[in-house]
Coordinates of C-alpha atoms in Angstrom, one line a residue:
M1 CA -41.9 3.1 -3.9
A2 CA -43.6 -0.2 -2.9
V3 CA -46.7 1.7 -1.7
L4 CA -47.2 3.1 -5.2
V5 CA -46.6 -0.3 -6.7
V6 CA -49.3 -1.8 -4.5
L7 CA -51.7 1.0 -5.2
S8 CA -51.3 1.0 -8.9
V9 CA -50.9 -2.8 -9.5
G10 CA -53.4 -3.8 -6.8
T11 CA -56.0 -1.3 -7.8
G12 CA -55.6 -1.9 -11.5
Y13 CA -55.7 -5.6 -11.2
V14 CA -58.7 -5.7 -8.8
F15 CA -60.5 -3.2 -11.1
S16 CA -59.6 -5.3 -14.2
V17 CA -61.0 -8.5 -12.5
G18 CA -64.2 -6.6 -11.7
S19 CA -64.6 -5.3 -15.2
T20 CA -64.0 -8.8 -16.6
F21 CA -66.6 -10.6 -14.5
F22 CA -68.9 -8.1 -12.8
F23 CA -69.4 -4.8 -14.7
P24 CA -68.4 -3.3 -18.0
G25 CA -65.2 -1.2 -18.1
V26 CA -61.6 -1.0 -19.2
Q27 CA -59.0 -3.5 -18.2
F28 CA -55.4 -2.9 -17.2
Y29 CA -53.8 -6.3 -17.4
E30 CA -51.2 -5.3 -19.9
A31 CA -50.3 -2.1 -18.0
V32 CA -49.9 -4.0 -14.8
A33 CA -47.7 -6.7 -16.4
V34 CA -45.4 -4.0 -18.0
L35 CA -45.3 -2.1 -14.7
L36 CA -44.2 -5.2 -12.8
V37 CA -41.4 -6.0 -15.3
F38 CA -39.9 -2.5 -14.9
I39 CA -40.2 -2.4 -11.2
L40 CA -38.7 -5.9 -10.7
L41 CA -35.9 -5.1 -13.1
G42 CA -35.0 -2.0 -11.0
H43 CA -35.1 -3.9 -7.8
W44 CA -33.0 -6.8 -9.2
L45 CA -30.3 -4.4 -10.3
E46 CA -30.3 -2.8 -6.9
M47 CA -30.1 -6.0 -5.0
R48 CA -27.5 -7.4 -7.3
A49 CA -25.2 -4.4 -6.4
R50 CA -25.7 -5.0 -2.7
A51 CA -25.0 -8.7 -2.7
G52 CA -21.9 -10.3 -1.3
A53 CA -21.2 -8.0 1.6
S54 CA -19.6 -10.8 3.6
A55 CA -17.2 -12.0 0.9
A56 CA -14.3 -10.1 2.4
I57 CA -14.6 -11.9 5.7
R58 CA -14.8 -15.3 4.0
A59 CA -11.7 -14.4 1.9
L60 CA -9.8 -13.4 5.0
L61 CA -10.7 -16.6 6.9
D62 CA -9.6 -18.7 3.9
L63 CA -6.0 -17.4 4.2
A64 CA -5.4 -19.6 7.3
P65 CA -4.3 -23.2 6.5
P66 CA -6.8 -25.9 7.6
K67 CA -4.2 -28.1 9.1
A68 CA -1.0 -27.7 11.3
T69 CA 1.8 -30.1 12.1
V70 CA 2.5 -30.0 15.9
L71 CA 4.8 -31.9 18.2
R72 CA 2.9 -33.9 20.8
E73 CA 4.7 -36.4 23.0
G74 CA 7.7 -36.2 20.7
K75 CA 5.8 -37.1 17.6
E76 CA 4.7 -34.9 14.6
I77 CA 1.0 -35.1 14.1
E78 CA -1.4 -33.1 11.9
V79 CA -4.3 -31.4 13.6
P80 CA -6.9 -28.8 12.5
T81 CA -5.6 -25.3 12.9
A82 CA -8.4 -24.5 15.3
D83 CA -7.1 -27.2 17.7
V84 CA -3.6 -25.7 18.0
Q85 CA -3.0 -24.7 21.7
V86 CA -0.8 -21.9 23.1
N87 CA 2.8 -22.9 23.7
E88 CA 2.6 -25.9 21.4
T89 CA 5.5 -26.5 19.1
I90 CA 4.7 -26.3 15.4
V91 CA 6.8 -27.7 12.6
I92 CA 7.1 -25.7 9.3
R93 CA 8.7 -27.0 6.1
P94 CA 9.3 -25.2 2.7
G95 CA 6.1 -24.1 1.1
N96 CA 3.9 -24.5 4.2
K97 CA 1.5 -21.9 5.4
I98 CA 2.1 -20.8 8.9
P99 CA -1.1 -21.7 10.9
V100 CA -0.9 -19.3 13.9
D101 CA 1.2 -16.6 15.4
G102 CA 4.3 -17.6 17.3
E103 CA 8.1 -17.3 18.0
V104 CA 10.8 -19.3 16.2
L105 CA 12.6 -21.8 18.4
D106 CA 15.1 -23.2 15.9
G107 CA 15.9 -23.2 12.2
E108 CA 16.0 -20.3 9.7
S109 CA 14.0 -19.4 6.7
L110 CA 12.6 -16.7 4.5
V111 CA 8.8 -16.0 5.0
D112 CA 6.6 -14.3 2.5
E113 CA 4.3 -11.9 4.5
S114 CA 2.9 -10.1 1.5
M115 CA -0.6 -11.4 2.0
L116 CA -0.8 -9.6 5.3
T117 CA 1.7 -6.7 5.0
G118 CA 1.6 -6.0 1.3
E119 CA 5.5 -6.0 1.3
S120 CA 7.0 -8.1 -1.6
M121 CA 10.3 -9.0 0.0
P122 CA 10.4 -12.2 2.1
V123 CA 11.5 -11.6 5.6
K124 CA 14.3 -13.7 7.2
K125 CA 13.3 -15.6 10.3
A126 CA 15.7 -16.9 12.9
P127 CA 15.3 -18.1 16.5
G128 CA 13.6 -15.4 18.6
D129 CA 11.8 -13.8 15.6
Q130 CA 8.0 -13.6 15.4
V131 CA 6.0 -15.3 12.7
I132 CA 2.4 -14.4 11.7
G133 CA -0.3 -16.9 10.9
A134 CA -1.4 -17.2 7.2
T135 CA 2.1 -16.2 5.9
I136 CA 4.0 -18.6 3.6
N137 CA 7.4 -20.2 4.4
K138 CA 9.5 -19.9 1.2
S139 CA 12.7 -21.8 2.1
G140 CA 14.2 -23.7 4.9
S141 CA 12.5 -25.5 7.8
F142 CA 12.0 -24.3 11.4
R143 CA 10.0 -25.0 14.5
Y144 CA 8.2 -22.3 16.4
R145 CA 6.1 -21.9 19.6
A146 CA 2.5 -20.9 19.2
T147 CA 1.9 -17.6 21.1
K148 CA -1.5 -16.5 19.8
V149 CA -4.2 -18.8 18.5
G150 CA -7.9 -18.5 17.5
A151 CA -9.4 -15.0 17.9
H152 CA -6.1 -13.6 19.2
T153 CA -4.0 -14.0 16.0
A154 CA -3.1 -11.1 13.8
L155 CA -5.3 -12.5 11.0
A156 CA -8.3 -12.7 13.4
Q157 CA -7.7 -9.2 14.5
I158 CA -7.8 -7.9 10.9
V159 CA -11.0 -9.8 10.4
K160 CA -12.4 -8.0 13.4
L161 CA -11.3 -4.6 12.1
V162 CA -13.0 -5.3 8.7
Q163 CA -16.2 -6.3 10.4
E164 CA -16.2 -3.2 12.6
A165 CA -15.5 -1.0 9.6
Q166 CA -18.3 -2.6 7.5
N167 CA -20.7 -2.3 10.4
S168 CA -19.9 1.4 11.1
K169 CA -20.2 2.5 7.5
A170 CA -23.7 3.5 6.6
P171 CA -24.9 2.4 3.2
A172 CA -25.2 5.1 0.5
Q173 CA -28.7 6.3 0.0
L174 CA -29.8 6.2 -3.6
L175 CA -31.2 9.5 -5.0
A176 CA -34.3 7.7 -6.2
D177 CA -35.1 6.5 -2.7
R178 CA -35.1 10.1 -1.5
A179 CA -37.3 11.4 -4.3
S180 CA -39.7 8.5 -4.0
Q181 CA -40.6 9.6 -0.4
W182 CA -42.3 12.7 -1.8
L183 CA -43.7 11.0 -4.8
V184 CA -45.5 8.4 -2.6
L185 CA -47.2 11.2 -0.6
I186 CA -48.1 13.3 -3.7
A187 CA -49.4 10.3 -5.7
I188 CA -51.6 9.1 -2.8
V189 CA -53.0 12.5 -2.1
I190 CA -53.7 13.2 -5.8
G191 CA -55.2 9.8 -6.4
F192 CA -57.7 10.0 -3.5
A193 CA -58.4 13.7 -4.1
T194 CA -59.2 12.9 -7.7
F195 CA -61.8 10.3 -6.6
A196 CA -63.3 12.6 -3.9
V197 CA -63.6 15.6 -6.2
W198 CA -65.2 13.8 -9.1
F199 CA -67.5 11.4 -7.2
W200 CA -68.5 13.4 -4.1
W201 CA -68.1 17.0 -5.1
L202 CA -68.9 17.0 -8.8
G203 CA -71.3 14.0 -8.6
S204 CA -69.8 12.1 -11.5
P205 CA -70.6 8.3 -11.9
L206 CA -68.6 5.9 -9.7
L207 CA -67.1 4.2 -12.8
F208 CA -65.8 7.6 -14.2
A209 CA -64.3 8.7 -10.9
L210 CA -62.7 5.3 -10.3
T211 CA -61.3 5.2 -13.8
L212 CA -59.6 8.6 -13.2
T213 CA -58.2 7.4 -9.9
I214 CA -56.8 4.3 -11.5
T215 CA -55.3 6.4 -14.3
V216 CA -53.6 8.6 -11.7
F217 CA -52.1 5.6 -10.0
V218 CA -51.0 4.0 -13.3
I219 CA -49.4 7.1 -14.7
A220 CA -47.8 8.0 -11.4
C221 CA -46.3 4.5 -10.9
P222 CA -42.6 5.0 -10.3
D223 CA -41.2 2.7 -13.0
A224 CA -39.3 5.6 -14.6
L225 CA -38.1 6.7 -11.1
G226 CA -37.3 3.1 -10.3
L227 CA -35.1 2.8 -13.4
A228 CA -33.6 6.3 -13.2
T229 CA -30.7 5.4 -10.9
P230 CA -30.2 1.7 -11.6
M231 CA -30.2 2.2 -15.4
A232 CA -27.5 4.9 -15.1
V233 CA -25.6 2.7 -12.7
M234 CA -25.8 -0.3 -15.0
V235 CA -24.5 1.7 -18.0
G236 CA -21.8 3.4 -15.9
T237 CA -20.5 0.3 -14.3
G238 CA -20.5 -1.5 -17.7
L239 CA -18.5 1.3 -19.2
G240 CA -16.1 1.1 -16.3
A241 CA -15.8 -2.7 -16.6
M242 CA -14.8 -2.4 -20.3
N243 CA -11.9 -0.2 -19.1
G244 CA -10.8 -2.3 -16.1
I245 CA -12.6 -0.2 -13.5
L246 CA -15.1 -2.3 -11.4
F247 CA -17.6 -0.5 -9.2
K248 CA -19.0 -3.0 -6.7
N249 CA -22.0 -1.0 -5.5
A250 CA -24.1 2.0 -6.6
G251 CA -23.2 4.0 -3.5
A252 CA -19.6 4.1 -4.6
L253 CA -20.6 5.8 -7.9
E254 CA -22.3 8.6 -6.0
D255 CA -19.7 8.9 -3.2
A256 CA -16.6 9.0 -5.5
T257 CA -17.7 12.4 -6.8
K258 CA -17.6 13.9 -3.3
L259 CA -14.1 12.9 -2.2
D260 CA -11.9 15.6 -0.6
V261 CA -8.8 13.5 -0.1
I262 CA -7.5 10.2 -1.5
V263 CA -5.1 8.2 0.5
F264 CA -2.6 5.9 -1.4
D265 CA -0.9 3.1 0.3
K266 CA 2.7 3.3 -1.0
T267 CA 3.9 -0.2 -1.5
G268 CA 2.1 -2.0 -4.4
T269 CA 0.0 1.0 -5.1
L270 CA 2.1 4.0 -6.0
T271 CA 5.0 1.5 -6.4
M272 CA 5.2 -1.8 -8.2
G273 CA 5.5 -3.8 -4.9
Q274 CA 8.4 -5.9 -6.3
P275 CA 12.1 -5.3 -6.1
R276 CA 13.7 -3.8 -9.2
V277 CA 17.1 -2.6 -10.2
V278 CA 16.7 1.2 -10.2
D279 CA 20.3 2.4 -10.6
V280 CA 23.7 1.0 -11.5
L281 CA 26.9 2.9 -10.7
A282 CA 30.2 1.7 -12.1
A283 CA 33.7 2.3 -10.8
E284 CA 36.1 4.4 -12.9
G285 CA 37.1 2.5 -16.1
R286 CA 34.1 0.2 -15.8
S287 CA 30.7 0.3 -17.4
P288 CA 27.3 -0.4 -15.9
E289 CA 27.0 -3.4 -18.3
D290 CA 30.2 -4.9 -16.8
V291 CA 28.7 -4.6 -13.3
L292 CA 25.4 -6.2 -14.3
R293 CA 27.1 -9.0 -16.3
T294 CA 29.3 -10.0 -13.3
A295 CA 26.5 -9.8 -10.8
A296 CA 24.1 -11.8 -13.0
A297 CA 26.8 -14.5 -13.4
V298 CA 26.8 -15.0 -9.6
E299 CA 23.1 -14.7 -9.1
R300 CA 21.9 -16.8 -12.0
G301 CA 19.9 -19.8 -10.7
S302 CA 19.1 -18.2 -7.4
D303 CA 15.4 -17.6 -6.5
H304 CA 16.2 -14.8 -4.0
P305 CA 14.2 -11.7 -4.8
L306 CA 17.3 -9.5 -5.1
A307 CA 19.0 -12.1 -7.4
V308 CA 15.9 -12.3 -9.6
A309 CA 15.8 -8.5 -9.9
I310 CA 19.5 -8.4 -11.0
V311 CA 19.1 -11.3 -13.5
E312 CA 16.0 -9.6 -15.0
R313 CA 17.9 -6.3 -15.5
S314 CA 20.8 -8.1 -17.2
A315 CA 18.5 -9.7 -19.8
G316 CA 20.1 -9.4 -23.2
L317 CA 23.7 -9.2 -21.9
D318 CA 26.4 -11.8 -22.5
V319 CA 26.7 -13.2 -19.0
P320 CA 29.9 -15.2 -18.3
Q321 CA 30.0 -18.6 -16.6
M322 CA 30.9 -18.8 -12.9
R323 CA 32.1 -21.7 -10.7
A324 CA 32.8 -22.4 -7.0
F325 CA 29.7 -20.5 -5.8
L326 CA 29.5 -20.0 -2.0
N327 CA 26.7 -18.4 -0.1
L328 CA 27.9 -16.1 2.7
E329 CA 25.1 -16.0 5.2
G330 CA 24.0 -12.5 6.0
K331 CA 26.7 -10.9 3.8
G332 CA 26.2 -12.0 0.2
A333 CA 27.9 -14.5 -2.1
R334 CA 31.3 -15.5 -3.5
A335 CA 32.2 -17.1 -6.8
E336 CA 34.9 -17.4 -9.4
I337 CA 34.9 -16.1 -13.0
D338 CA 37.8 -16.8 -15.3
G339 CA 39.9 -17.6 -12.2
E340 CA 39.2 -14.4 -10.4
A341 CA 37.3 -14.2 -7.1
V342 CA 34.0 -12.3 -7.3
F343 CA 32.2 -10.9 -4.2
L344 CA 28.6 -9.8 -4.3
G345 CA 26.9 -8.4 -1.2
N346 CA 26.7 -5.7 1.4
R347 CA 29.3 -3.2 2.9
R348 CA 30.2 -5.6 5.6
L349 CA 31.4 -8.2 3.1
M350 CA 33.5 -5.5 1.3
D351 CA 35.1 -4.5 4.6
E352 CA 35.9 -8.1 5.5
E353 CA 37.6 -8.7 2.2
K354 CA 39.4 -5.3 2.5
I355 CA 38.0 -4.0 -0.8
D356 CA 38.4 -0.3 -1.1
L357 CA 35.2 1.4 -2.4
G358 CA 36.8 4.7 -3.1
V359 CA 34.4 7.4 -4.3
L360 CA 31.6 4.8 -4.5
A361 CA 31.5 4.7 -0.6
K362 CA 29.7 8.1 -0.5
E363 CA 27.4 7.0 -3.4
A364 CA 26.5 3.8 -1.5
D365 CA 25.6 5.9 1.6
R366 CA 23.5 8.2 -0.6
L367 CA 21.6 5.4 -2.2
K368 CA 21.0 3.7 1.2
G369 CA 19.7 7.0 2.6
A370 CA 17.3 7.2 -0.3
G371 CA 15.7 4.0 0.8
R372 CA 17.5 1.6 -1.6
T373 CA 19.1 -1.8 -1.0
V374 CA 22.7 -1.5 -2.2
V375 CA 24.5 -4.5 -3.7
H376 CA 28.3 -4.1 -3.9
V377 CA 30.1 -5.9 -6.8
A378 CA 33.9 -6.6 -6.6
R379 CA 36.2 -8.7 -8.8
G380 CA 39.8 -9.5 -8.5
G381 CA 40.1 -7.5 -5.3
R382 CA 38.7 -4.3 -6.8
V383 CA 35.3 -2.9 -6.7
L384 CA 33.4 -2.9 -10.0
G385 CA 30.4 -0.9 -9.0
L386 CA 27.1 -0.7 -7.1
I387 CA 23.6 -2.0 -7.9
A388 CA 20.7 -0.1 -6.2
I389 CA 17.5 -2.1 -5.8
G390 CA 14.3 -0.6 -4.7
D391 CA 10.5 -0.8 -5.1
A392 CA 10.1 1.1 -8.4
S393 CA 7.3 3.6 -8.7
R394 CA 4.4 2.9 -11.1
P395 CA 4.9 4.8 -14.3
N396 CA 1.7 6.9 -13.9
A397 CA 2.0 7.6 -10.2
R398 CA 3.1 11.2 -10.7
A399 CA 0.5 11.9 -13.4
T400 CA -2.2 10.5 -11.1
V401 CA -1.3 12.9 -8.3
A402 CA -1.1 15.8 -10.7
K403 CA -4.6 15.1 -12.2
L404 CA -6.2 14.6 -8.8
R405 CA -4.8 17.9 -7.5
E406 CA -6.0 19.6 -10.7
R407 CA -9.5 18.4 -9.9
G408 CA -9.3 19.8 -6.4
V409 CA -8.7 16.5 -4.6
Q410 CA -5.9 16.3 -2.0
V411 CA -3.6 13.3 -2.1
A412 CA -2.1 11.6 0.9
M413 CA 0.5 8.8 1.1
L414 CA 0.4 6.1 3.8
T415 CA 3.6 4.2 4.5
G416 CA 5.6 2.4 7.1
D417 CA 8.7 4.3 6.0
N418 CA 10.4 6.8 8.4
E419 CA 9.2 10.4 8.0
G420 CA 12.4 11.5 6.2
T421 CA 12.2 8.9 3.4
A422 CA 8.4 9.3 3.1
K423 CA 8.7 13.1 2.6
R424 CA 11.3 12.6 -0.1
I425 CA 9.1 10.3 -2.0
A426 CA 6.1 12.5 -1.5
A427 CA 7.9 15.5 -2.8
E428 CA 9.0 13.7 -5.9
L429 CA 5.4 12.6 -6.6
G430 CA 3.8 16.0 -5.6
I431 CA 1.8 14.5 -2.7
D432 CA 0.1 16.9 -0.2
I433 CA -0.2 14.8 3.0
V434 CA 2.3 12.3 4.3
L435 CA 1.4 9.7 6.9
A436 CA 4.6 8.0 7.8
D437 CA 5.7 5.4 10.4
V438 CA 2.2 3.8 10.2
L439 CA 2.0 0.2 11.3
P440 CA -0.3 -2.1 9.4
G441 CA -3.0 -2.1 12.1
Q442 CA -3.1 1.7 12.2
K443 CA -4.1 2.4 8.7
A444 CA -7.9 2.4 9.3
A445 CA -7.3 4.7 12.3
K446 CA -5.5 7.2 10.0
V447 CA -8.3 7.2 7.6
K448 CA -10.8 7.8 10.4
E449 CA -8.7 10.7 11.7
L450 CA -9.0 12.4 8.3
Q451 CA -12.8 11.7 8.3
E452 CA -13.1 13.3 11.7
Q453 CA -11.7 16.5 10.2
G454 CA -14.8 16.7 8.1
K455 CA -13.2 15.2 4.9
R456 CA -14.6 12.6 2.6
V457 CA -11.8 10.1 2.2
G458 CA -11.0 7.6 -0.5
M459 CA -8.4 4.9 0.2
V460 CA -6.3 3.0 -2.5
G461 CA -4.5 -0.1 -1.4
D462 CA -3.6 -3.7 -2.4
G463 CA -2.7 -5.7 0.7
V464 CA -4.7 -7.6 3.4
N465 CA -3.5 -5.0 5.9
D466 CA -5.3 -2.4 3.8
A467 CA -8.6 -4.1 4.1
P468 CA -9.8 -2.3 7.3
A469 CA -8.8 1.0 5.8
L470 CA -10.6 0.3 2.6
T471 CA -13.8 -0.4 4.4
Q472 CA -13.4 2.5 6.8
A473 CA -12.9 4.9 3.9
D474 CA -15.9 6.5 2.2
V475 CA -14.8 4.8 -1.0
G476 CA -12.2 2.0 -1.1
F477 CA -10.2 1.5 -4.3
A478 CA -8.2 -1.8 -4.6
I479 CA -5.4 -2.4 -7.0
G480 CA -6.2 -5.5 -9.1
A481 CA -2.7 -7.0 -8.6
G482 CA -3.3 -7.0 -4.9
T483 CA -4.8 -9.6 -2.6
D484 CA -8.2 -11.1 -2.9
V485 CA -9.1 -9.7 0.5
A486 CA -8.3 -6.1 -0.5
M487 CA -10.4 -6.4 -3.6
E488 CA -13.3 -7.9 -1.6
S489 CA -13.1 -5.1 0.9
A490 CA -13.0 -2.3 -1.6
D491 CA -15.9 -0.5 -3.3
V492 CA -13.9 -0.1 -6.6
V493 CA -11.4 -2.5 -8.1
L494 CA -8.8 -1.2 -10.6
M495 CA -8.0 -4.3 -12.6
K496 CA -5.1 -2.8 -14.6
S497 CA -3.2 -2.0 -11.3
D498 CA -2.7 1.5 -12.6
P499 CA -3.2 4.3 -10.1
Y500 CA -4.2 6.6 -12.9
D501 CA -7.5 4.7 -13.1
V502 CA -8.5 6.4 -9.8
V503 CA -8.8 9.5 -12.0
G504 CA -10.9 7.5 -14.5
A505 CA -13.1 6.2 -11.7
I506 CA -13.9 9.7 -10.4
E507 CA -14.6 11.0 -13.9
L508 CA -16.9 8.0 -14.6
S509 CA -18.6 8.6 -11.3
R510 CA -19.2 12.3 -12.1
A511 CA -20.6 11.4 -15.6
T512 CA -22.9 8.7 -14.1
L513 CA -24.1 11.0 -11.4
R514 CA -25.0 13.6 -14.0
K515 CA -27.1 11.0 -15.8
M516 CA -28.8 10.1 -12.5
H517 CA -29.7 13.7 -11.9
Q518 CA -31.0 14.1 -15.5
N519 CA -33.0 10.9 -15.2
L520 CA -34.5 12.0 -11.9
F521 CA -35.4 15.4 -13.4
W522 CA -37.2 13.8 -16.3
A523 CA -39.0 11.3 -14.1
V524 CA -40.2 14.0 -11.7
A525 CA -41.0 16.4 -14.6
Y526 CA -43.1 13.6 -16.2
N527 CA -45.1 13.2 -13.0
V528 CA -45.6 17.0 -12.7
V529 CA -47.1 17.1 -16.1
A530 CA -48.9 13.8 -16.0
F531 CA -50.7 14.2 -12.6
P532 CA -53.0 17.0 -13.6
M533 CA -53.8 15.4 -16.9
A534 CA -54.6 12.1 -15.4
A535 CA -56.7 13.7 -12.7
G536 CA -59.0 15.4 -15.3
V537 CA -57.9 18.9 -14.6
F538 CA -58.2 19.6 -18.4
Y539 CA -61.7 18.0 -18.7
P540 CA -63.2 17.3 -21.2
L541 CA -59.7 16.3 -22.3
V542 CA -59.2 13.2 -20.2
I543 CA -56.4 10.6 -20.4
S544 CA -57.6 7.0 -20.7
P545 CA -55.9 4.3 -18.7
E546 CA -54.5 2.9 -21.9
V547 CA -52.8 6.3 -22.7
A548 CA -51.6 6.5 -19.1
A549 CA -49.9 3.1 -19.5
L550 CA -48.4 4.2 -22.8
A551 CA -47.1 7.4 -21.1
M552 CA -45.7 5.4 -18.3
S553 CA -43.8 3.2 -20.7
G554 CA -42.7 6.2 -22.7
S555 CA -41.2 7.9 -19.6
S556 CA -39.3 4.6 -18.9
A557 CA -38.0 4.5 -22.4
L558 CA -36.8 8.1 -22.2
V559 CA -34.9 7.4 -19.0
A560 CA -33.3 4.3 -20.5
V561 CA -32.2 6.0 -23.7
N562 CA -30.8 8.9 -21.7
A563 CA -28.8 6.5 -19.6
L564 CA -27.5 4.7 -22.7
L565 CA -26.1 8.0 -24.0
L566 CA -23.6 7.7 -21.1
K567 CA -21.7 5.3 -23.4
R568 CA -20.8 8.2 -25.7
T569 CA -19.2 10.2 -22.9
R570 CA -15.5 10.6 -23.3
L571 CA -13.8 9.9 -20.0
E572 CA -10.3 11.2 -20.0
G573 CA -9.1 9.5 -16.8
I574 CA -9.8 6.0 -18.1
K575 CA -7.3 6.2 -20.9
T576 CA -3.8 5.8 -19.6
P577 CA -1.6 8.6 -20.8
G578 CA 1.7 7.8 -22.4
A579 CA 4.4 7.7 -19.8
A580 CA 8.1 8.1 -20.5
P581 CA 10.4 5.4 -19.2
M582 CA 11.4 6.0 -15.6
S583 CA 14.8 7.5 -15.3
A584 CA 17.2 7.0 -12.5
V585 CA 16.1 10.3 -11.0
D586 CA 12.4 9.3 -11.2
A587 CA 13.1 6.1 -9.3
R588 CA 14.9 7.6 -6.4
G589 CA 13.3 7.4 -3.0
M590 CA 11.9 3.9 -3.3
E591 CA 11.9 2.1 0.1
S592 CA 14.3 -0.7 0.9
P593 CA 13.0 -4.1 1.8
A594 CA 14.1 -3.4 5.4
A595 CA 11.9 -0.4 5.5

């Protein structure tokens, strides 16, 4: 396209300067100025879409804290994280970010690893457990020994994976670029052939032959072709942004229409990524409200994720006052309500207190087998009921899978769950392909395996550990409620955190691609008609350079108007369908925090 710009602008400008100072003739200053405006606008839109390729790497590196507190010669000193050495002892207090990977020496705490693993539940750390750099210490203090520093940490390895995936992924080739290869050759050949025929063969005056040649170059200049794709992309991405779907490059718009399979990371994508009460079972003679009121009385004031989930579920209930609260490490909690002892916790606590679960014992096993965390509630030596806590599925997850399958797209689920649990969840959501027991570092490899089968793969995720897979995929979709790194690594960001917007993104891509094809057709058809007229094939009917400039602008206007009509396209997938409240049956199969 630059060749035609040089030929048309350069020849037109040089000829105009000559006609101004040296010989009488037409001038093309206005045509050249308009032409440059359209071409530069098209290039600016294209470059804007390609900018910021290294933002994901910067966001990853920013996760690590700049400083670390280490023990040197028996004293705590603060040093840059880059200066931490292997086997040094690092001191961590509540709220601190963990600087490098290591092994806990003493102390206990809960560590939030969601920025790397995508899992919402904090993980308990005790002596001998491994900690990962860039994760956040939520409670308690501990000391640990640095085992991996610098380029060897888990965070650095994820950075490396993202870089490799970005480098191995060829940029999408715009349709206009492919068409322009032929237009360049045709325009050059016709332009010089016009001059040769009229000047040498037919013996026309130099000024007439040169005027026709300039007319060919002006009318053939690819401003319409240069705007055909960027204009459709601009309107399409704008329409998407209004509906919470952000396309980060033009290639994603084209590639999203060709996907054969879409891989969903389970936690935080198909599910909410936060613990929720998904079922409450009461003992005979008791109601679910009694169970929730009692549990909420004990858990009120606690910031533990399970406690928060119970208190949220009990909102609106009349919760009694409790006293004599006692935390039972690794088992649950004890308190008193109206003089009666209340126990809240796991099966081990019930067994130690010799509380008979009766028929609820089998229900507890069933819930646990379905991937839920089961909280047992007992009062006055008798069991009140069970509270099942799990990662609740997003309301539109099942509708998303159904719509994608209806459009001929296979759906895969990627999860660290065991195969049995994963297959149960997949069956409930109607998912075709199950990729279970996948470690965080293996996600990109699983996407690559599908690609090696000849499939075009889309990946939907939200965590830092999804970043390599998002860049490895042909199109990466990031859930907006996820990490900054996931959003930077993806090609498309779903700001509403609704998986159904994947359907909307594909529908928007198809509509935009149709406009691209239409615009390219009009741009090429314009040149097919314009070339012979500009070259004087219909002599004595000859197009003047002024008319050529007008025709050139008219073709651009036609392309722009056609692209703007995209705003009138009704995109079913963007509108979130009404979803019924999730029932207890719908919620089954959510993974437990341990999984």
